[in-house]
PDB file of C-alpha atoms in Angstrom:
ATOM      1  CA  ASP A 573       2.401 -24.964   3.668  1.00 97.00           C
ATOM      2  CA  ILE A 574       3.983 -22.282   5.836  1.00 98.00           C
ATOM      3  CA  VAL A 575       1.583 -19.414   6.460  1.00 98.00           C
ATOM      4  CA  MET A 576       3.122 -15.960   6.749  1.00 98.00           C
ATOM      5  CA  THR A 577       1.142 -13.403   8.755  1.00 98.00           C
ATOM      6  CA  GLN A 578       2.031  -9.720   8.675  1.00 98.00           C
ATOM      7  CA  THR A 579       0.925  -7.000  11.075  1.00 97.00           C
ATOM      8  CA  PRO A 580      -0.220  -4.352  10.719  1.00 96.00           C
ATOM      9  CA  LEU A 581      -1.844  -4.482   7.287  1.00 96.00           C
ATOM     10  CA  SER A 582      -1.719  -0.710   7.095  1.00 95.00           C
ATOM     11  CA  SER A 583       0.719   1.660   8.744  1.00 92.00           C
ATOM     12  CA  PRO A 584       0.307   5.439   8.552  1.00 94.00           C
ATOM     13  CA  VAL A 585       3.544   7.097   9.607  1.00 95.00           C
ATOM     14  CA  THR A 586       4.917  10.614   9.841  1.00 95.00           C
ATOM     15  CA  LEU A 587       7.896  11.534   7.682  1.00 96.00           C
ATOM     16  CA  GLY A 588      11.096  11.213   9.653  1.00 96.00           C
ATOM     17  CA  GLN A 589       9.546   8.850  12.201  1.00 97.00           C
ATOM     18  CA  PRO A 590      10.310   5.141  12.535  1.00 97.00           C
ATOM     19  CA  ALA A 591       8.116   2.345  11.227  1.00 97.00           C
ATOM     20  CA  SER A 592       7.994  -1.307  12.087  1.00 97.00           C
ATOM     21  CA  ILE A 593       6.346  -4.295  10.385  1.00 98.00           C
ATOM     22  CA  SER A 594       5.994  -7.700  11.939  1.00 98.00           C
ATOM     23  CA  CYS A 595       5.933 -11.045  10.140  1.00 98.00           C
ATOM     24  CA  ARG A 596       5.137 -14.326  11.829  1.00 98.00           C
ATOM     25  CA  SER A 597       5.454 -17.765  10.266  1.00 98.00           C
ATOM     26  CA  SER A 598       3.311 -20.778  11.140  1.00 98.00           C
ATOM     27  CA  GLN A 599       6.436 -22.877  11.668  1.00 98.00           C
ATOM     28  CA  SER A 600      10.115 -22.322  12.166  1.00 97.00           C
ATOM     29  CA  LEU A 601      11.968 -20.981   9.131  1.00 98.00           C
ATOM     30  CA  VAL A 602      15.310 -22.462  10.163  1.00 97.00           C
ATOM     31  CA  HIS A 603      16.519 -24.573   7.248  1.00 97.00           C
ATOM     32  CA  SER A 604      18.395 -27.836   7.676  1.00 96.00           C
ATOM     33  CA  ASP A 605      21.500 -25.977   6.479  1.00 96.00           C
ATOM     34  CA  GLY A 606      21.243 -23.667   9.503  1.00 96.00           C
ATOM     35  CA  ASN A 607      20.137 -20.578   7.577  1.00 97.00           C
ATOM     36  CA  THR A 608      16.790 -18.838   7.937  1.00 98.00           C
ATOM     37  CA  TYR A 609      15.436 -17.830   4.550  1.00 98.00           C
ATOM     38  CA  LEU A 610      13.214 -14.905   5.435  1.00 98.00           C
ATOM     39  CA  SER A 611      13.210 -11.958   3.036  1.00 98.00           C
ATOM     40  CA  TRP A 612      11.525  -8.570   2.838  1.00 98.00           C
ATOM     41  CA  TYR A 613      10.360  -6.852  -0.344  1.00 98.00           C
ATOM     42  CA  GLN A 614       9.148  -3.357  -1.089  1.00 98.00           C
ATOM     43  CA  GLN A 615       6.636  -2.703  -3.836  1.00 96.00           C
ATOM     44  CA  ARG A 616       6.166   0.900  -4.807  1.00 95.00           C
ATOM     45  CA  PRO A 617       2.982   1.858  -6.691  1.00 92.00           C
ATOM     46  CA  GLY A 618       3.092   0.597 -10.260  1.00 92.00           C
ATOM     47  CA  GLN A 619       6.394  -1.213  -9.763  1.00 95.00           C
ATOM     48  CA  PRO A 620       7.409  -4.853  -9.291  1.00 97.00           C
ATOM     49  CA  PRO A 621       8.591  -5.959  -5.864  1.00 97.00           C
ATOM     50  CA  ARG A 622      12.152  -5.114  -4.928  1.00 98.00           C
ATOM     51  CA  LEU A 623      14.329  -7.145  -2.552  1.00 98.00           C
ATOM     52  CA  LEU A 624      15.304  -5.212   0.565  1.00 98.00           C
ATOM     53  CA  ILE A 625      16.507  -7.787   3.096  1.00 98.00           C
ATOM     54  CA  TYR A 626      17.387 -11.477   2.886  1.00 98.00           C
ATOM     55  CA  LYS A 627      18.249 -14.120   5.465  1.00 98.00           C
ATOM     56  CA  ILE A 628      16.495 -12.085   8.148  1.00 98.00           C
ATOM     57  CA  SER A 629      18.882  -9.170   8.340  1.00 98.00           C
ATOM     58  CA  THR A 630      21.202  -8.849   5.332  1.00 98.00           C
ATOM     59  CA  ARG A 631      20.506  -5.735   3.301  1.00 98.00           C
ATOM     60  CA  PHE A 632      20.540  -6.257  -0.460  1.00 97.00           C
ATOM     61  CA  SER A 633      22.844  -4.173  -2.628  1.00 96.00           C
ATOM     62  CA  GLY A 634      21.819  -0.527  -2.818  1.00 96.00           C
ATOM     63  CA  VAL A 635      19.278  -0.681   0.002  1.00 98.00           C
ATOM     64  CA  PRO A 636      19.567   2.312   2.357  1.00 97.00           C
ATOM     65  CA  ASP A 637      20.781   1.547   5.868  1.00 96.00           C
ATOM     66  CA  ARG A 638      17.609   2.988   7.384  1.00 97.00           C
ATOM     67  CA  PHE A 639      16.099  -0.424   6.566  1.00 98.00           C
ATOM     68  CA  SER A 640      16.918  -3.225   8.978  1.00 98.00           C
ATOM     69  CA  GLY A 641      15.636  -6.716   9.628  1.00 98.00           C
ATOM     70  CA  SER A 642      15.677  -8.816  12.749  1.00 98.00           C
ATOM     71  CA  GLY A 643      14.118 -11.872  14.328  1.00 98.00           C
ATOM     72  CA  ALA A 644      14.528 -15.605  14.592  1.00 97.00           C
ATOM     73  CA  GLY A 645      12.558 -18.824  14.332  1.00 95.00           C
ATOM     74  CA  THR A 646       9.005 -17.704  13.612  1.00 98.00           C
ATOM     75  CA  ASP A 647       9.010 -13.985  14.469  1.00 98.00           C
ATOM     76  CA  PHE A 648      10.576 -11.333  12.288  1.00 98.00           C
ATOM     77  CA  THR A 649      10.558  -7.554  12.013  1.00 98.00           C
ATOM     78  CA  LEU A 650      11.364  -4.996   9.356  1.00 98.00           C
ATOM     79  CA  LYS A 651      12.225  -1.551  10.691  1.00 98.00           C
ATOM     80  CA  ILE A 652      12.646   1.746   8.932  1.00 97.00           C
ATOM     81  CA  SER A 653      14.558   4.106  11.186  1.00 97.00           C
ATOM     82  CA  ARG A 654      13.293   7.332   9.602  1.00 97.00           C
ATOM     83  CA  VAL A 655      10.576   7.097   6.988  1.00 97.00           C
ATOM     84  CA  GLU A 656      11.089   9.049   3.769  1.00 96.00           C
ATOM     85  CA  ALA A 657       8.498   9.865   1.115  1.00 95.00           C
ATOM     86  CA  GLU A 658      10.013   7.309  -1.280  1.00 96.00           C
ATOM     87  CA  ASP A 659       9.298   4.524   1.228  1.00 97.00           C
ATOM     88  CA  VAL A 660       5.568   4.619   0.479  1.00 96.00           C
ATOM     89  CA  GLY A 661       4.356   1.291  -0.845  1.00 96.00           C
ATOM     90  CA  VAL A 662       3.520  -2.235   0.214  1.00 96.00           C
ATOM     91  CA  TYR A 663       5.985  -4.404   2.104  1.00 97.00           C
ATOM     92  CA  TYR A 664       5.971  -8.179   1.966  1.00 98.00           C
ATOM     93  CA  CYS A 665       7.809 -10.846   3.871  1.00 98.00           C
ATOM     94  CA  MET A 666       8.521 -14.168   2.189  1.00 98.00           C
ATOM     95  CA  GLN A 667       9.911 -17.491   3.324  1.00 98.00           C
ATOM     96  CA  ALA A 668      12.197 -19.514   1.071  1.00 98.00           C
ATOM     97  CA  THR A 669      13.005 -22.229   3.593  1.00 98.00           C
ATOM     98  CA  GLN A 670      10.683 -24.723   1.993  1.00 97.00           C
ATOM     99  CA  PHE A 671       8.431 -25.161  -1.034  1.00 98.00           C
ATOM    100  CA  PRO A 672       5.928 -23.754  -1.699  1.00 98.00           C
ATOM    101  CA  ARG A 673       7.454 -20.346  -1.140  1.00 98.00           C
ATOM    102  CA  THR A 674       4.918 -18.198   0.663  1.00 98.00           C
ATOM    103  CA  PHE A 675       4.408 -14.479   1.113  1.00 98.00           C
ATOM    104  CA  GLY A 676       2.761 -12.435   3.800  1.00 98.00           C
ATOM    105  CA  GLN A 677      -0.393 -10.506   2.877  1.00 96.00           C
ATOM    106  CA  GLY A 678       1.493  -7.234   2.607  1.00 96.00           C
ATOM    107  CA  THR A 679       1.642  -4.105   4.753  1.00 97.00           C
ATOM    108  CA  LYS A 680       0.750  -0.788   3.179  1.00 96.00           C
ATOM    109  CA  LEU A 681       2.993   2.023   4.388  1.00 97.00           C
ATOM    110  CA  GLU A 682       1.454   5.451   3.962  1.00 95.00           C
ATOM    111  CA  ILE A 683       2.399   8.918   5.037  1.00 93.00           C
ATOM    112  CA  LYS A 684       0.128  10.620   7.572  1.00 91.00           C
TER     113      LYS A 684
ATOM    114  CA  GLU B 250      22.523  -4.285 -15.575  1.00 95.00           C
ATOM    115  CA  VAL B 251      20.381  -7.250 -14.608  1.00 97.00           C
ATOM    116  CA  GLN B 252      17.184  -7.314 -16.663  1.00 98.00           C
ATOM    117  CA  LEU B 253      14.226  -9.654 -16.794  1.00 98.00           C
ATOM    118  CA  VAL B 254      11.555  -8.938 -19.390  1.00 98.00           C
ATOM    119  CA  GLU B 255       8.308 -10.905 -19.428  1.00 98.00           C
ATOM    120  CA  SER B 256       6.106 -11.231 -22.482  1.00 98.00           C
ATOM    121  CA  GLY B 257       3.251 -13.304 -23.804  1.00 98.00           C
ATOM    122  CA  GLY B 258       0.419 -12.108 -21.616  1.00 97.00           C
ATOM    123  CA  GLY B 259      -2.993 -11.182 -22.955  1.00 97.00           C
ATOM    124  CA  LEU B 260      -6.675 -11.974 -22.960  1.00 97.00           C
ATOM    125  CA  VAL B 261      -7.612 -15.653 -23.150  1.00 98.00           C
ATOM    126  CA  GLN B 262     -10.898 -17.496 -22.734  1.00 98.00           C
ATOM    127  CA  PRO B 263     -11.469 -19.904 -19.854  1.00 98.00           C
ATOM    128  CA  GLY B 264     -10.029 -23.278 -20.759  1.00 98.00           C
ATOM    129  CA  GLY B 265      -7.523 -21.717 -23.113  1.00 98.00           C
ATOM    130  CA  SER B 266      -3.741 -21.761 -23.178  1.00 98.00           C
ATOM    131  CA  LEU B 267      -0.974 -19.197 -23.118  1.00 98.00           C
ATOM    132  CA  ARG B 268       2.817 -19.293 -23.068  1.00 98.00           C
ATOM    133  CA  LEU B 269       4.745 -16.694 -21.128  1.00 98.00           C
ATOM    134  CA  SER B 270       8.404 -15.910 -21.715  1.00 98.00           C
ATOM    135  CA  CYS B 271      10.999 -14.174 -19.597  1.00 98.00           C
ATOM    136  CA  ALA B 272      14.111 -12.880 -21.365  1.00 98.00           C
ATOM    137  CA  ALA B 273      17.144 -12.432 -19.142  1.00 98.00           C
ATOM    138  CA  SER B 274      20.160 -10.211 -19.724  1.00 98.00           C
ATOM    139  CA  GLY B 275      23.003  -8.618 -17.810  1.00 97.00           C
ATOM    140  CA  PHE B 276      23.977 -11.767 -15.927  1.00 97.00           C
ATOM    141  CA  THR B 277      24.858 -15.424 -16.506  1.00 97.00           C
ATOM    142  CA  PHE B 278      21.347 -16.828 -16.744  1.00 98.00           C
ATOM    143  CA  SER B 279      22.465 -20.453 -16.573  1.00 97.00           C
ATOM    144  CA  SER B 280      23.919 -19.864 -13.092  1.00 97.00           C
ATOM    145  CA  PHE B 281      20.633 -18.826 -11.488  1.00 98.00           C
ATOM    146  CA  GLU B 282      17.482 -20.589 -10.392  1.00 98.00           C
ATOM    147  CA  VAL B 283      14.352 -18.751 -11.467  1.00 98.00           C
ATOM    148  CA  ASN B 284      10.768 -18.499 -10.347  1.00 98.00           C
ATOM    149  CA  TRP B 285       7.371 -17.399 -11.581  1.00 98.00           C
ATOM    150  CA  VAL B 286       5.282 -15.317  -9.186  1.00 98.00           C
ATOM    151  CA  ARG B 287       1.859 -13.855  -9.849  1.00 98.00           C
ATOM    152  CA  GLN B 288      -0.007 -10.993  -8.278  1.00 98.00           C
ATOM    153  CA  THR B 289      -3.675 -10.205  -8.033  1.00 92.00           C
ATOM    154  CA  PRO B 290      -5.329  -7.399  -6.078  1.00 76.00           C
ATOM    155  CA  GLY B 291      -7.274  -9.896  -4.052  1.00 73.00           C
ATOM    156  CA  ARG B 292      -4.604 -12.516  -3.355  1.00 74.00           C
ATOM    157  CA  GLY B 293      -1.410 -10.477  -3.189  1.00 89.00           C
ATOM    158  CA  LEU B 294       1.815 -12.186  -4.251  1.00 97.00           C
ATOM    159  CA  GLU B 295       1.664 -15.897  -5.002  1.00 97.00           C
ATOM    160  CA  TRP B 296       4.687 -18.005  -5.881  1.00 98.00           C
ATOM    161  CA  ILE B 297       3.716 -20.476  -8.570  1.00 97.00           C
ATOM    162  CA  SER B 298       6.810 -22.243  -9.883  1.00 98.00           C
ATOM    163  CA  TYR B 299      10.573 -22.773  -9.536  1.00 98.00           C
ATOM    164  CA  ILE B 300      13.192 -24.246 -11.835  1.00 98.00           C
ATOM    165  CA  SER B 301      16.786 -25.070 -10.989  1.00 98.00           C
ATOM    166  CA  THR B 302      19.780 -23.949 -13.031  1.00 97.00           C
ATOM    167  CA  SER B 303      19.856 -27.149 -15.075  1.00 96.00           C
ATOM    168  CA  GLY B 304      16.088 -27.459 -15.321  1.00 96.00           C
ATOM    169  CA  ARG B 305      16.145 -30.863 -13.651  1.00 97.00           C
ATOM    170  CA  THR B 306      14.472 -29.732 -10.426  1.00 98.00           C
ATOM    171  CA  ILE B 307      11.046 -28.154 -10.677  1.00 98.00           C
ATOM    172  CA  TYR B 308       8.344 -27.250  -8.164  1.00 98.00           C
ATOM    173  CA  TYR B 309       4.810 -25.938  -8.571  1.00 98.00           C
ATOM    174  CA  ALA B 310       2.171 -24.452  -6.338  1.00 98.00           C
ATOM    175  CA  ASP B 311      -0.818 -26.737  -5.893  1.00 98.00           C
ATOM    176  CA  SER B 312      -3.011 -24.118  -7.559  1.00 97.00           C
ATOM    177  CA  VAL B 313      -1.263 -24.645 -10.926  1.00 98.00           C
ATOM    178  CA  LYS B 314       0.113 -28.180 -10.698  1.00 98.00           C
ATOM    179  CA  GLY B 315      -0.922 -30.263 -13.682  1.00 98.00           C
ATOM    180  CA  ARG B 316      -1.925 -27.204 -15.711  1.00 98.00           C
ATOM    181  CA  PHE B 317       1.256 -25.105 -15.898  1.00 98.00           C
ATOM    182  CA  THR B 318       4.718 -26.164 -17.059  1.00 98.00           C
ATOM    183  CA  ILE B 319       7.899 -24.246 -16.349  1.00 98.00           C
ATOM    184  CA  SER B 320      10.946 -24.624 -18.585  1.00 98.00           C
ATOM    185  CA  ARG B 321      14.112 -22.800 -19.503  1.00 98.00           C
ATOM    186  CA  ASP B 322      16.535 -22.517 -22.412  1.00 98.00           C
ATOM    187  CA  ASN B 323      19.924 -21.492 -21.067  1.00 98.00           C
ATOM    188  CA  ALA B 324      21.294 -21.063 -24.581  1.00 98.00           C
ATOM    189  CA  LYS B 325      18.624 -18.441 -25.227  1.00 98.00           C
ATOM    190  CA  ASN B 326      18.731 -16.909 -21.731  1.00 98.00           C
ATOM    191  CA  SER B 327      15.026 -17.513 -21.449  1.00 98.00           C
ATOM    192  CA  LEU B 328      12.459 -18.834 -19.020  1.00 98.00           C
ATOM    193  CA  TYR B 329       9.006 -20.033 -20.020  1.00 98.00           C
ATOM    194  CA  LEU B 330       5.645 -20.794 -18.468  1.00 98.00           C
ATOM    195  CA  GLN B 331       3.224 -22.856 -20.519  1.00 98.00           C
ATOM    196  CA  MET B 332      -0.282 -22.426 -19.119  1.00 98.00           C
ATOM    197  CA  HIS B 333      -3.195 -24.709 -20.012  1.00 98.00           C
ATOM    198  CA  SER B 334      -6.801 -25.034 -18.823  1.00 98.00           C
ATOM    199  CA  LEU B 335      -6.795 -21.426 -17.726  1.00 98.00           C
ATOM    200  CA  ARG B 336      -9.381 -20.263 -15.217  1.00 97.00           C
ATOM    201  CA  ALA B 337     -10.713 -16.874 -14.202  1.00 96.00           C
ATOM    202  CA  GLU B 338      -8.702 -17.109 -10.994  1.00 95.00           C
ATOM    203  CA  ASP B 339      -5.469 -17.291 -13.020  1.00 97.00           C
ATOM    204  CA  THR B 340      -6.012 -13.658 -13.991  1.00 97.00           C
ATOM    205  CA  ALA B 341      -2.976 -11.836 -12.627  1.00 97.00           C
ATOM    206  CA  VAL B 342       0.241 -10.042 -13.403  1.00 98.00           C
ATOM    207  CA  TYR B 343       2.924 -12.694 -13.863  1.00 98.00           C
ATOM    208  CA  TYR B 344       6.515 -11.946 -12.849  1.00 98.00           C
ATOM    209  CA  CYS B 345       9.722 -13.855 -13.282  1.00 98.00           C
ATOM    210  CA  ALA B 346      12.095 -13.500 -10.338  1.00 98.00           C
ATOM    211  CA  ARG B 347      15.746 -14.454 -10.159  1.00 98.00           C
ATOM    212  CA  GLY B 348      17.386 -16.772  -7.695  1.00 95.00           C
ATOM    213  CA  SER B 349      16.366 -18.347  -4.443  1.00 91.00           C
ATOM    214  CA  GLY B 350      16.285 -14.856  -2.970  1.00 94.00           C
ATOM    215  CA  PHE B 351      14.082 -13.336  -5.672  1.00 97.00           C
ATOM    216  CA  ASP B 352      16.683 -10.590  -5.948  1.00 97.00           C
ATOM    217  CA  SER B 353      15.587  -9.241  -9.305  1.00 98.00           C
ATOM    218  CA  TRP B 354      12.112  -9.072 -10.851  1.00 98.00           C
ATOM    219  CA  GLY B 355      10.769  -8.250 -14.257  1.00 98.00           C
ATOM    220  CA  GLN B 356       8.057  -5.651 -14.854  1.00 98.00           C
ATOM    221  CA  GLY B 357       5.440  -8.361 -15.262  1.00 97.00           C
ATOM    222  CA  THR B 358       2.978  -9.380 -17.960  1.00 98.00           C
ATOM    223  CA  LEU B 359      -0.788  -9.275 -17.481  1.00 97.00           C
ATOM    224  CA  VAL B 360      -2.839 -12.391 -18.105  1.00 97.00           C
ATOM    225  CA  THR B 361      -6.607 -11.954 -18.227  1.00 97.00           C
ATOM    226  CA  VAL B 362      -8.819 -15.016 -18.377  1.00 97.00           C
ATOM    227  CA  SER B 363     -12.312 -14.027 -19.381  1.00 96.00           C
ATOM    228  CA  SER B 364     -14.998 -14.840 -21.910  1.00 95.00           C
TER     229      SER B 364
END
């Protein structure tokens, strides 16, 4: 199974400042079709997860452009350019390159 | 509006069975793969099963293989998860999630396995 490792596990940030979350996979996420199926999800308190980014860097419909994804192979990053209060929650990366699908442990974003 | 609504959760004794349902609306259900994902405070998000659009291709996590069965009824826009031989460690909120990108999730249904 592909192990997904996120860092940090907790990230206190100041409103208006940037935030960055790293996700590393135990093996390359490049699929035989040439795509890399790495997604990012946001889970606000009391809510189900919500898709933010798919295939490394494509923002899902309705996701603000302050969210961006980057990376390749085994190393990926989610960045928030300017954190807003509504961004508080837990962020997960997930690989869908092979079964079983696997998630990172989650990174809790909190406001300082 | 895309909607996924899970139901069927509850309290069950160890060794018991439960059937979860996920009702889909707002999109052409038969055109999308679907997944079950569960979440516990201790283990975070765990993917547990996938079913293709036709239902002919199915995958399970090792943790539930042989005990859980995923199925779908495209005529009823519904996804199911039949769970047998339930264990305490199956206690979780169970979500259905649409597509290979998990682009839409239900609100979840809580399954508690306890005597």
